[in-house]
XYZ file of C-alpha atoms in Angstrom:
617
model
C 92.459 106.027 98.096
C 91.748 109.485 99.801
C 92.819 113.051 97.773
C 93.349 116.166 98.756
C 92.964 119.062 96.373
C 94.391 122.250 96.900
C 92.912 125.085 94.288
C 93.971 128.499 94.267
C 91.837 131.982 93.634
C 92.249 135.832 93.273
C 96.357 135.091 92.681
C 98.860 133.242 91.132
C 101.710 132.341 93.451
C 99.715 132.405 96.660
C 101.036 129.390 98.465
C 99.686 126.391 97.543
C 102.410 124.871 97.210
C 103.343 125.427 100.960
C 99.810 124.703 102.369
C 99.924 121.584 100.289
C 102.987 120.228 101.754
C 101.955 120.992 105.454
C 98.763 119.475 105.164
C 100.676 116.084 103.735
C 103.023 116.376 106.857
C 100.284 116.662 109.507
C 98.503 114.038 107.442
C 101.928 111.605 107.856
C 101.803 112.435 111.478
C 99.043 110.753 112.383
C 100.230 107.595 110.762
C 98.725 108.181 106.671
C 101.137 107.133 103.794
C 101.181 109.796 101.543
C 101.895 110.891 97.889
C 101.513 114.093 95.388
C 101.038 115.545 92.344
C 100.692 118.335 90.631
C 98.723 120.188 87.413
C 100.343 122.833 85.459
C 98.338 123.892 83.407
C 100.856 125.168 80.833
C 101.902 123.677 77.564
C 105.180 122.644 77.879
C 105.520 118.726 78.395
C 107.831 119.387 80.952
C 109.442 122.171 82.508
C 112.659 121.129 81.650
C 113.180 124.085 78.854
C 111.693 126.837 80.780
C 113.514 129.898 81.836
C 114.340 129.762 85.971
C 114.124 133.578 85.879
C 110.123 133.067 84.199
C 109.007 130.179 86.489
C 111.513 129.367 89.039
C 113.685 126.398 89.101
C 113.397 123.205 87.627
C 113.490 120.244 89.694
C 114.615 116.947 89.033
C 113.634 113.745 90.255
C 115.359 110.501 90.691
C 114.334 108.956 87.569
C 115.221 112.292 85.639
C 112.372 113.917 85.505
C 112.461 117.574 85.314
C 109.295 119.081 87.221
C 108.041 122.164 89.470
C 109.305 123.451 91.950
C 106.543 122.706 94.295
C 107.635 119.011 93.909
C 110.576 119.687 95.665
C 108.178 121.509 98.603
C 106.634 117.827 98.806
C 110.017 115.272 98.903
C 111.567 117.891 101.394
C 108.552 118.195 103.711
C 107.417 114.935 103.271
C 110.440 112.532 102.961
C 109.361 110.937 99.859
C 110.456 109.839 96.255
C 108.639 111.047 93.630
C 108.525 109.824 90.093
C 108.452 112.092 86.772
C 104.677 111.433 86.335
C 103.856 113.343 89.380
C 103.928 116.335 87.382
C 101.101 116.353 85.151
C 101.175 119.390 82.447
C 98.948 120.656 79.741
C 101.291 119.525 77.064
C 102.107 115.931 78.818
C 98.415 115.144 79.467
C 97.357 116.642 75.401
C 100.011 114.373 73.669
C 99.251 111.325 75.545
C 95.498 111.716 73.964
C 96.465 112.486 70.718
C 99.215 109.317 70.685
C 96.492 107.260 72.173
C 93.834 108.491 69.143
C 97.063 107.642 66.475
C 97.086 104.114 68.023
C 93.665 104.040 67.167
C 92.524 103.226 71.090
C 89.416 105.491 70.222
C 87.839 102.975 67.703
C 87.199 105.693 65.383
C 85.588 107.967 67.919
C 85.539 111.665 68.046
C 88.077 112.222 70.351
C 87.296 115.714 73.187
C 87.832 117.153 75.435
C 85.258 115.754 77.495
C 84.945 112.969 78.442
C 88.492 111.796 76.582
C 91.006 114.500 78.002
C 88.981 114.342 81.602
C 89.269 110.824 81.685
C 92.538 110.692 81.163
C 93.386 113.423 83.645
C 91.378 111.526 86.346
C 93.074 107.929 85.323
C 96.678 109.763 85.392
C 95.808 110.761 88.723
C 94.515 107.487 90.499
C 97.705 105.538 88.566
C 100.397 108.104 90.102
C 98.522 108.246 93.675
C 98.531 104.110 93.865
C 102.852 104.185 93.469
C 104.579 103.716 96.267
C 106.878 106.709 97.777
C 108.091 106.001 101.096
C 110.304 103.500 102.711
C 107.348 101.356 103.821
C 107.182 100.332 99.844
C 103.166 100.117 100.183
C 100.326 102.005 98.272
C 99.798 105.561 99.881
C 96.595 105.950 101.918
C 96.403 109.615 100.687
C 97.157 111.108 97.339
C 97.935 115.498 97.238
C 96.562 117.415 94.285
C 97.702 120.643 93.928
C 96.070 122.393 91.062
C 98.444 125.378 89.564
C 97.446 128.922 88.720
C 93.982 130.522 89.655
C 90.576 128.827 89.454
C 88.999 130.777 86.312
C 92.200 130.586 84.488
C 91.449 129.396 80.751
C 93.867 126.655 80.296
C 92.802 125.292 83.816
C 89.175 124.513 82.579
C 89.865 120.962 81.290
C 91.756 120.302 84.941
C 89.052 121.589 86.784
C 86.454 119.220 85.016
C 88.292 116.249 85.573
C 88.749 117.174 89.456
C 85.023 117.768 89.261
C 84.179 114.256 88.094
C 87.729 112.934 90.102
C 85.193 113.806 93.488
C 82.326 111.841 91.867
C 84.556 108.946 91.472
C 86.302 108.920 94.375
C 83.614 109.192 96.411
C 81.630 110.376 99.567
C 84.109 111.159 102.651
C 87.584 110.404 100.243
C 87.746 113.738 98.746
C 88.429 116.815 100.462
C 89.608 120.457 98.792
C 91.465 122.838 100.127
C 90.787 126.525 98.298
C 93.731 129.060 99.014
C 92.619 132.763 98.980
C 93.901 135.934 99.507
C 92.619 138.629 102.045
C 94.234 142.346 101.423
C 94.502 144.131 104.308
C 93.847 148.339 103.002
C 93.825 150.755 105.808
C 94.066 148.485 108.721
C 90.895 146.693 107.685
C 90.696 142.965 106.407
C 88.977 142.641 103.381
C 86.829 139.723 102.001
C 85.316 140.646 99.051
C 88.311 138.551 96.609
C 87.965 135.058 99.154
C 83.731 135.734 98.666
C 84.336 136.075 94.318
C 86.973 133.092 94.467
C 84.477 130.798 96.244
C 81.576 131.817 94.066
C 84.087 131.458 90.830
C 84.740 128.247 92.013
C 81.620 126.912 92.710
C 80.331 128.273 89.872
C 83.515 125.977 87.983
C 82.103 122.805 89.500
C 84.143 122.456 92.506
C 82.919 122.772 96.336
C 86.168 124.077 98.612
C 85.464 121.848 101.999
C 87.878 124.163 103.535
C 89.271 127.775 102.807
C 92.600 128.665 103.659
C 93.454 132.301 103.837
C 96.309 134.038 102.677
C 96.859 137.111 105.052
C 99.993 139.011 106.358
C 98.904 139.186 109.438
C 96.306 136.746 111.582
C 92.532 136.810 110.804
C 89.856 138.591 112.764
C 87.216 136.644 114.466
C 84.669 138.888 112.782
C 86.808 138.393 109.096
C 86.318 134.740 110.028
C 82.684 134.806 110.652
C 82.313 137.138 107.433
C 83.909 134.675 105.356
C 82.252 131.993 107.028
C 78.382 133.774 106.648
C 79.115 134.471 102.709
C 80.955 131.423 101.795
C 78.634 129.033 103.216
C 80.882 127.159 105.485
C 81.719 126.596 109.174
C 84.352 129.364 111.495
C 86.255 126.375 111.816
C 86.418 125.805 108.018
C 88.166 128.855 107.449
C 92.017 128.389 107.842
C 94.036 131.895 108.386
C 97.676 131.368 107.208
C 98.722 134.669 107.912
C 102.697 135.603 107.843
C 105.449 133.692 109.330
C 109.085 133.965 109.537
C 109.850 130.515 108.114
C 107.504 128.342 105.647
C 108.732 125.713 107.925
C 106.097 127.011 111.019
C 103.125 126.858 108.148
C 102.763 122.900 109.294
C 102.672 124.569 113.269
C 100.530 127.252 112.667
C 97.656 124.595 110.625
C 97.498 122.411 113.362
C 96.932 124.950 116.040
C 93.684 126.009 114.118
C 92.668 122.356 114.096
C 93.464 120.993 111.000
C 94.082 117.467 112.109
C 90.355 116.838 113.836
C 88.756 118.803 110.722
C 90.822 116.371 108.031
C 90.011 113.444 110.621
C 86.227 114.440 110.136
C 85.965 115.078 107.222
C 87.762 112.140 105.774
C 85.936 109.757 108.423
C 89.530 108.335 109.879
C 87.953 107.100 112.570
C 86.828 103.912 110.812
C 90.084 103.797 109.358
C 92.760 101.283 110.591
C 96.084 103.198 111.100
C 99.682 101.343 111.852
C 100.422 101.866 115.244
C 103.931 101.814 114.201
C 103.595 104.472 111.733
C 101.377 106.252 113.955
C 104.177 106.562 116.264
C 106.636 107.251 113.409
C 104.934 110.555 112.220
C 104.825 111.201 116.157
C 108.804 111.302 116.445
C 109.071 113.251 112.903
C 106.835 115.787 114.311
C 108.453 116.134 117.441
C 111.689 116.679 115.684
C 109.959 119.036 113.464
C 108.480 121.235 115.954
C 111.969 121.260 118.035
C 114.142 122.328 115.029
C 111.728 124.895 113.465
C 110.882 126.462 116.824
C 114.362 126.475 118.382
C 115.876 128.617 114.820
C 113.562 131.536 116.189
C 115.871 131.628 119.394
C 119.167 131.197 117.449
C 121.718 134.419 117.761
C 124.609 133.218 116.355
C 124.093 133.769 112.181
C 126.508 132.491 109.270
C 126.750 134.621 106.089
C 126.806 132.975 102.714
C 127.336 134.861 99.748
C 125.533 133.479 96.820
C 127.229 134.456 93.380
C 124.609 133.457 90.711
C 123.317 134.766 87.752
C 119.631 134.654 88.157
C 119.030 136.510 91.098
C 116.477 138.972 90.455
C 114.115 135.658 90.950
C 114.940 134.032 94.527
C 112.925 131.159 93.221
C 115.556 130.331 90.405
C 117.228 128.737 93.179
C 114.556 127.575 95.729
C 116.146 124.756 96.576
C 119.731 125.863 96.901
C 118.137 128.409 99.196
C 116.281 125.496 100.980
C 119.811 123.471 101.265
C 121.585 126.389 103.280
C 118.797 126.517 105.405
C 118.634 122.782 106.529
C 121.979 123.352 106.640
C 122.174 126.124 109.201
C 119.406 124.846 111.427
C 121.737 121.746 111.823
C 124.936 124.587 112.573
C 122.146 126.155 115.351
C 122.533 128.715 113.212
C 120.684 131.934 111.350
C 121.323 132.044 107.827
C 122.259 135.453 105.978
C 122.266 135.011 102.410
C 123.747 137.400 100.419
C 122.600 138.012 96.913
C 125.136 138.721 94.792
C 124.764 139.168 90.982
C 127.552 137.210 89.090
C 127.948 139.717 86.738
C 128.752 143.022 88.900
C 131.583 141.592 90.522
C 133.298 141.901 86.106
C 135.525 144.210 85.106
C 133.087 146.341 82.555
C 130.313 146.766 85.493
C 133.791 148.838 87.133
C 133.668 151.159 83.924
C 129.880 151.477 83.456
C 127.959 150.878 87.482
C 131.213 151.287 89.718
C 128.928 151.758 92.278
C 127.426 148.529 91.918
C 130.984 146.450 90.826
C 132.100 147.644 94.498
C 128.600 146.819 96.301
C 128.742 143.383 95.126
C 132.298 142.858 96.016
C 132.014 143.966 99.487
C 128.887 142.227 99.635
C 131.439 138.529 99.316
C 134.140 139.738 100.623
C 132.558 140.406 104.012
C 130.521 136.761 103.839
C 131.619 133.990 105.957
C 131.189 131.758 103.157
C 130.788 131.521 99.335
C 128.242 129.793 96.653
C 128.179 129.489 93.349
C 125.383 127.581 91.713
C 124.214 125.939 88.567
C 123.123 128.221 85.269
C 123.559 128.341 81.896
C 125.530 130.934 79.355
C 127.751 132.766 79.389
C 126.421 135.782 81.243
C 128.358 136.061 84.614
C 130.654 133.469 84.088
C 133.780 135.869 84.365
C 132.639 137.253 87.635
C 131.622 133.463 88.809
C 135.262 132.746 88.443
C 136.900 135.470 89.936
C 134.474 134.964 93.014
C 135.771 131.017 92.916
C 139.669 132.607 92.867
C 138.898 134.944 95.989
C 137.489 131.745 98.081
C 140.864 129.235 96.715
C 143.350 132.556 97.364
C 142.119 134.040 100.892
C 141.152 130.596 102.097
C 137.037 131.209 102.502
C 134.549 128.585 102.313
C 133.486 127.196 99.034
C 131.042 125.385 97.166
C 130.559 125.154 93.488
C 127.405 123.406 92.069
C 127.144 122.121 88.587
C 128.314 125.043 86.644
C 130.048 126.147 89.947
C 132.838 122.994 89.767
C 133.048 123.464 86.148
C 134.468 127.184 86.529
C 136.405 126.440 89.772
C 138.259 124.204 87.379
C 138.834 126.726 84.798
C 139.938 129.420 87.269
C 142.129 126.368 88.775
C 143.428 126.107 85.275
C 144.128 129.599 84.511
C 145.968 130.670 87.600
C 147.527 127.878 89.058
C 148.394 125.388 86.239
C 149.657 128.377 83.845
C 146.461 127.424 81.531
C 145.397 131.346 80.568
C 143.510 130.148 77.745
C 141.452 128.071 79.966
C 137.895 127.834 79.385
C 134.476 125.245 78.905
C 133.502 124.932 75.409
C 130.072 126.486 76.461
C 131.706 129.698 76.701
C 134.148 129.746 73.992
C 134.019 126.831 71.481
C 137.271 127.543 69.308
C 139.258 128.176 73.647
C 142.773 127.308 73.425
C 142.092 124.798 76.498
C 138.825 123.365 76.845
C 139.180 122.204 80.440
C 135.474 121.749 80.075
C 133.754 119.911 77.373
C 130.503 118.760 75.444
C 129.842 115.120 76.674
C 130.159 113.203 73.756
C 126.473 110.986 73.958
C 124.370 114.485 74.307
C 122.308 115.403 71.756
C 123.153 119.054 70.442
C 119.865 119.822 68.473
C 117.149 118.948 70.803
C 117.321 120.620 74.154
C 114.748 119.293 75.688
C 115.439 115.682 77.925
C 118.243 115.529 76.363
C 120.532 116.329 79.648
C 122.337 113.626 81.957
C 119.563 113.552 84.414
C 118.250 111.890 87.744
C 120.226 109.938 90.386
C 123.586 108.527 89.316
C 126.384 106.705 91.625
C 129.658 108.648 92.903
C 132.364 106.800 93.543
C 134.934 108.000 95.875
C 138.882 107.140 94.747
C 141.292 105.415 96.740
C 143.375 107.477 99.056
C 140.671 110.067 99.416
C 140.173 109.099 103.150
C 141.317 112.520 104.160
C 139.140 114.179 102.047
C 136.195 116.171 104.363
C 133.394 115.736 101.828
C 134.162 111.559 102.454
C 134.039 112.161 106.174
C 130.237 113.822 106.108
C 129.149 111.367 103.725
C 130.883 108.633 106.154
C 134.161 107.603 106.095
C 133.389 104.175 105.445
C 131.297 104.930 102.454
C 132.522 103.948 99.026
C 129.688 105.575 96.978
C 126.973 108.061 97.084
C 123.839 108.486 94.542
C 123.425 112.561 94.300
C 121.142 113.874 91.145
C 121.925 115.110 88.392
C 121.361 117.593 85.262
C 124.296 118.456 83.188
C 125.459 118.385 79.568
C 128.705 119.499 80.007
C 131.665 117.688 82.335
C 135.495 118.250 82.766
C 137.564 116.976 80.072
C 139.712 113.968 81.005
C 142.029 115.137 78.758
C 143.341 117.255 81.393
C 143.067 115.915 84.345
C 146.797 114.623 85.276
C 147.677 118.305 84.517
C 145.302 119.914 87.130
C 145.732 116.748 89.753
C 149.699 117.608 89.539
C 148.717 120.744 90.874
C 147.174 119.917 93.629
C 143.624 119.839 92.705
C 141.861 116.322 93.698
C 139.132 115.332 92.249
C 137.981 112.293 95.054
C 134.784 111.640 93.214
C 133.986 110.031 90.078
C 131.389 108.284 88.049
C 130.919 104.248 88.155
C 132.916 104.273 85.509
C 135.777 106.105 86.844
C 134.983 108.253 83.370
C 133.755 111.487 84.684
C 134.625 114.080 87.518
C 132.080 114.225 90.013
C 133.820 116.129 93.269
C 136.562 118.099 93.428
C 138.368 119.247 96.917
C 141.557 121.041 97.831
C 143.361 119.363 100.555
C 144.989 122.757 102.774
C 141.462 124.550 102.752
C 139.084 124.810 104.776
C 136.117 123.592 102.438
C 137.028 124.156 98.659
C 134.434 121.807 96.990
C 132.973 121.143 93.731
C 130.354 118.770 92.414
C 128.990 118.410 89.486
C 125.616 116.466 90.821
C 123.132 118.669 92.117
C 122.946 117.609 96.249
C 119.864 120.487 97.034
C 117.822 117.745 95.381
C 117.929 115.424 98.055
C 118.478 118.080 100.999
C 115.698 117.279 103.353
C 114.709 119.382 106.668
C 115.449 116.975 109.414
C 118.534 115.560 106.985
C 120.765 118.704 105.122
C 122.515 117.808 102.351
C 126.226 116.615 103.129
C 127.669 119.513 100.480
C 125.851 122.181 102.031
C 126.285 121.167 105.433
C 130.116 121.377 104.791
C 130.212 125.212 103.506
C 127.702 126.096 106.256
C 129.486 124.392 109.022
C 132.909 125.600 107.859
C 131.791 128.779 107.120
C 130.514 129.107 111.145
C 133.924 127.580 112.467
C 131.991 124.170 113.311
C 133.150 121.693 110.474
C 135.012 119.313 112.754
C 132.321 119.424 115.496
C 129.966 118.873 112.376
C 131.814 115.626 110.870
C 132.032 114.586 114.094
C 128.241 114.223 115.171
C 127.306 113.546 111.490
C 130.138 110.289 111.946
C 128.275 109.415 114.989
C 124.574 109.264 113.616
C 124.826 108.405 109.641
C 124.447 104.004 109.402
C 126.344 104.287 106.115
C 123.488 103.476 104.135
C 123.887 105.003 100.383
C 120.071 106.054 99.862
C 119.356 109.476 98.858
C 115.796 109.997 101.179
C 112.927 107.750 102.137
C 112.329 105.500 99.406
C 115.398 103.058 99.363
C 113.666 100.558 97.086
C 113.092 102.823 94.532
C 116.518 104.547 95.025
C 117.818 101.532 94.146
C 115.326 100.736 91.262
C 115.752 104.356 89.620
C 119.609 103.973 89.893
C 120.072 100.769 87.749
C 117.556 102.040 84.816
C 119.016 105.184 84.172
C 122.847 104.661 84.970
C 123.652 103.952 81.486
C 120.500 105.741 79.706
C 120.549 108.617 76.989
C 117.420 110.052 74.895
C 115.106 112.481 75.023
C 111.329 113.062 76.105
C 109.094 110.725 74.463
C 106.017 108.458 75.210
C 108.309 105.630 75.745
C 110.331 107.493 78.372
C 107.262 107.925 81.101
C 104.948 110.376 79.558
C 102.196 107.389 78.457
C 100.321 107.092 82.113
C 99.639 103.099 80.398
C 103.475 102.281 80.655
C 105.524 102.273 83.103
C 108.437 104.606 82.937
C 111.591 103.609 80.614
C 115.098 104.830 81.346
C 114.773 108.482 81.710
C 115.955 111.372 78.962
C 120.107 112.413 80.618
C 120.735 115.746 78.309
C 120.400 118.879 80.174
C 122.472 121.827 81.520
């Protein structure tokens, strides 16, 4: 087993996340397997209770795992499946020592930080790198490490230690770093002074960056390279520049012009490696598709406006990979996306009486789009102005997607104004609401919030006499059930569904069961959809999530072209992305599970991982 760390210095949020990814995807071009994981050095156990407007959205995984972001960087660029215990944390890594020293597997030691806590950050590590996360269902040949926050950061010491020792073990020629820095450009000049203190910081930490990848918004200068390269100790061709781009999908492009392949081929000794030929020539046609879909949206005119009606969007990253979706989306359309921002709560009546200015901005703002979005949350904050924004796309016939949260309140505002329902409302909102169109799901556990959501991949079943229905069509026709993702704790109540269906709403999705609403579509509109899953989870670059594709495509006036060439190239197949055998693994453990976070449910790296906590928002 190879690994590739990537460390960060002088700033949090730098990129490593990005760089990581790209390196994995030249890595799978030249025929590698890979996997990932990442350190977060907080305390959480997961970061399933975290705010989205503090540290971005949570992402969940097929077994229900809810994770970083960056995660979601690595299935999208990379086309795998990763598992919960990808994500190691501060807290997660801490209470699986102190459960192991209450089982007594210390023999009555005196249980520290090192070597107990290291050693069980480096066995995590080499136990999660081993699983299989591909459709080839073999052992990976390289494993990703991305490290989170800055190299000097207190809570990373213990992290840093084990990666120290985690380089000893693994030994010469399988162990390569990859230190991202920052160089500020003041007055025109390039400065290196923070790259030269990160590299000494880290050195001085234990580790030894093999390469140094530079943050920079704009491209290095041969004499910044040689600078860096004199005071850092390390080769010109060592130092990466990742200056500024227009998409993070060139970042893979712009690494392997500077030679990243030959210097990970050297360094790594590949060359007395044996490679498949066929997956050789695999990562060959994935990168040829790659480099003819991110190049060609540079040349694209034609742009499609979607307005996105949220309630966290002071922090684009609350929604990463919503924002992700619509772009694999419009690159399909040959397309360039406009996203509007538009904060849920301006477009409500007391923003008119207190920021007029601001109530009109952000109704203009949808109005004008070609399309509208409203995504998952929590609270009641917005909510009002979520729903009027979900009557303006059913009245004026504009393209529409609700996520999550977004089905639930097209189905009140369904309720209110067309079924004569005024009361209407989701027990979330208003507990004592004359008609709780949305409820509570009964088997969720109200005091403990976190795991405690209906989480990871879960079957859709589409209904009989839903052929006409245009979410069926891009899924395939022929398709009787889809496995989407998940993270709810709150459904529509079938208590009232005959009265909304006799209104015309359809709801041509539904659970295994047939128990819970999963999709909801209006026949005479152009694309009036709800789920309740969350597709951006499975949205990959060279394959857009079917929801997204939808309000993108009908939103740029190229639905039925759209269906049509999706019709043409889907096999029918009902797996979510690359890893079909543990698609189909994940689905029948956690189909029928309930519980919360707990040793038994994944976080002991000793056991393998139980049905998966299914409480959450």
């Amino acid at each position: 087993m190879k690994y590739v760390l990537v460390s960060g210095g002088v700033i949090s949020g730098i990129g490593k996340g990005v760089i990581a990814s790209s390196t994995g995807l030249l890595l799978k071009t030249i025929g590698l397997k890979i996997s990932a994981a990442t350190i977060d050095p907080y305390m959480n156990v997961d970061a399933g209770t975290m705010r989205p407007t503090e540290h971005g959205e949570v992402f969940v995984l097929d077994d229900g795992g809810e994770v970083d972001l960056d995660l979601g960087n690595y299935e999208r660029y990379l086309n795998i499946t990763l598992t919960r215990e990808s994500n190691i944390t501060t807290g997660k890594i801490y209470l699986h020592v102190i459960e192991r020293e209450r089982r007594g597997d210390y023999l009555g030691r005196t249980v520290q930080v090192v070597p107990h806590l290291t050693d069980a950050i480096q066995d995590w590590i080499e136990r999660v790198a081993k699983v299989p996360v591909d459709d080839t269902g073999e052992e990976p040949d390289v494993c990703i490490i991305e490290l989170g926050g800055t190299v000097g950061d207190i809570e990373s010491a213990p992290f840093i230690e084990a990666m120290r020792q985690l380089r000893r073990r693994a030994g010469k020629d399988d162990f390569i770093q990859i230190h991202v820095s920052l160089v500020p450009v003041m007055s025109g000049e390039q400065k290196t002074k923070p790259t030269q203190q990160a590299i000494r910081e880290a050195r001085g930490a234990g580790l030894h960056p093999d390469l140094i990848a530079c943050r920079c918004v704009m491209p290095l200068k041969q004499s910044t390279t040689d600078k860096l390269s004199m005071f850092c100790e390390v080769e010109p061709e060592q130092v990466i520049a990742v200056h500024d781009v227009s998409s993070t999908y060139h970042v893979p492009l712009l690494l392997e012009e500077q030679g990243l392949i030959p210097l990970l081929r050297s360094l790594f000794r590949l060359d007395l490696s044996v490679i498949s030929p066929t997956l050789r020539e695999k990562g060959q046609r994935t990168w040829q598709e790659w480099k003819s879909l991110t190049t060609e949206q540079d040349r694209l005119f034609d742009s499609v406006s979607i307005a996105l009606v949220g309630k966290y969007t002071n922090l684009q990253d609350s929604y990463l990979s919503v924002i992700k979706s619509l772009e694999h989306a419009a690159m399909r359309c040959n397309r360039k996306l406009n996203l509007v921002w538009v904060d849920a709560s301006n477009l409500e009546q007391p923003t008119n009486h207190e920021r007029s200015v601001d109530y009109h901005k952000a109704w203009h703002s949808m109005c004008t789009a070609d399309g509208i979005l409203v995504p998952g949350g929590f609270g009641q904050r917005g909510t009002e102005g979520m729903i009027a924004a979900a009557r303006w796309a059913r009245q004026n016939k504009i393209p529409f997607l609700g996520v999550c949260l977004g089905m639930q309140l097209a189905v009140i505002e369904f309720a209110r104004n067309v079924c004569s329902m005024p009361g209407a409302s989701s027990v979330e909102l208003e507990e004592a609401c004359v008609d709780p169109v949305v409820i509570f799901m009964p088997e969720i556990d109200k005091m403990q919030l976190g795991g405690t959501m209906r989480l990871g991949l879960r079957p859709t079943v589409f209904q009989d006499g839903s052929e006409w229905s245009k979410m069926r069509r891009l899924y395939g026709a022929d398709r009787q059930q889809i496995l989407e993702r998940h993270r709810h704790r709150y459904e529509v109540n079938p208590a009232y569904v005959d009265r909304l269906t006799a209104q015309g709403i359809s709801f041509v999705g539904k659970d295994d069961k047939g128990e819970r609403m999963e999709i909801l579509e209006l026949r005479d509109h152009p694309w009036y959809v709800g789920v309740q899953f969350h597709p951006e989870y499975l949205s990959r670059v060279l394959h857009p999530s079917k929801p997204y594709l939808g309000l993108v495509a009908a939103s740029a006036g190229c639905l039925d072209e759209t269906m049509r060439s999706t019709a043409a190239t889907d096999d029918g197949s009902i797996t979510t992305s690359g890893n079909a055998h543990t698609n189909a693994v994940t689905v029948n453990k956690i189909v029928d599970g309930v519980g919360g976070i707990s040793i038994a449910n994944g976080v002991s790296p000793g056991s393998a991982p139980s049905t998966p906590s299914v409480v959450g928002h």
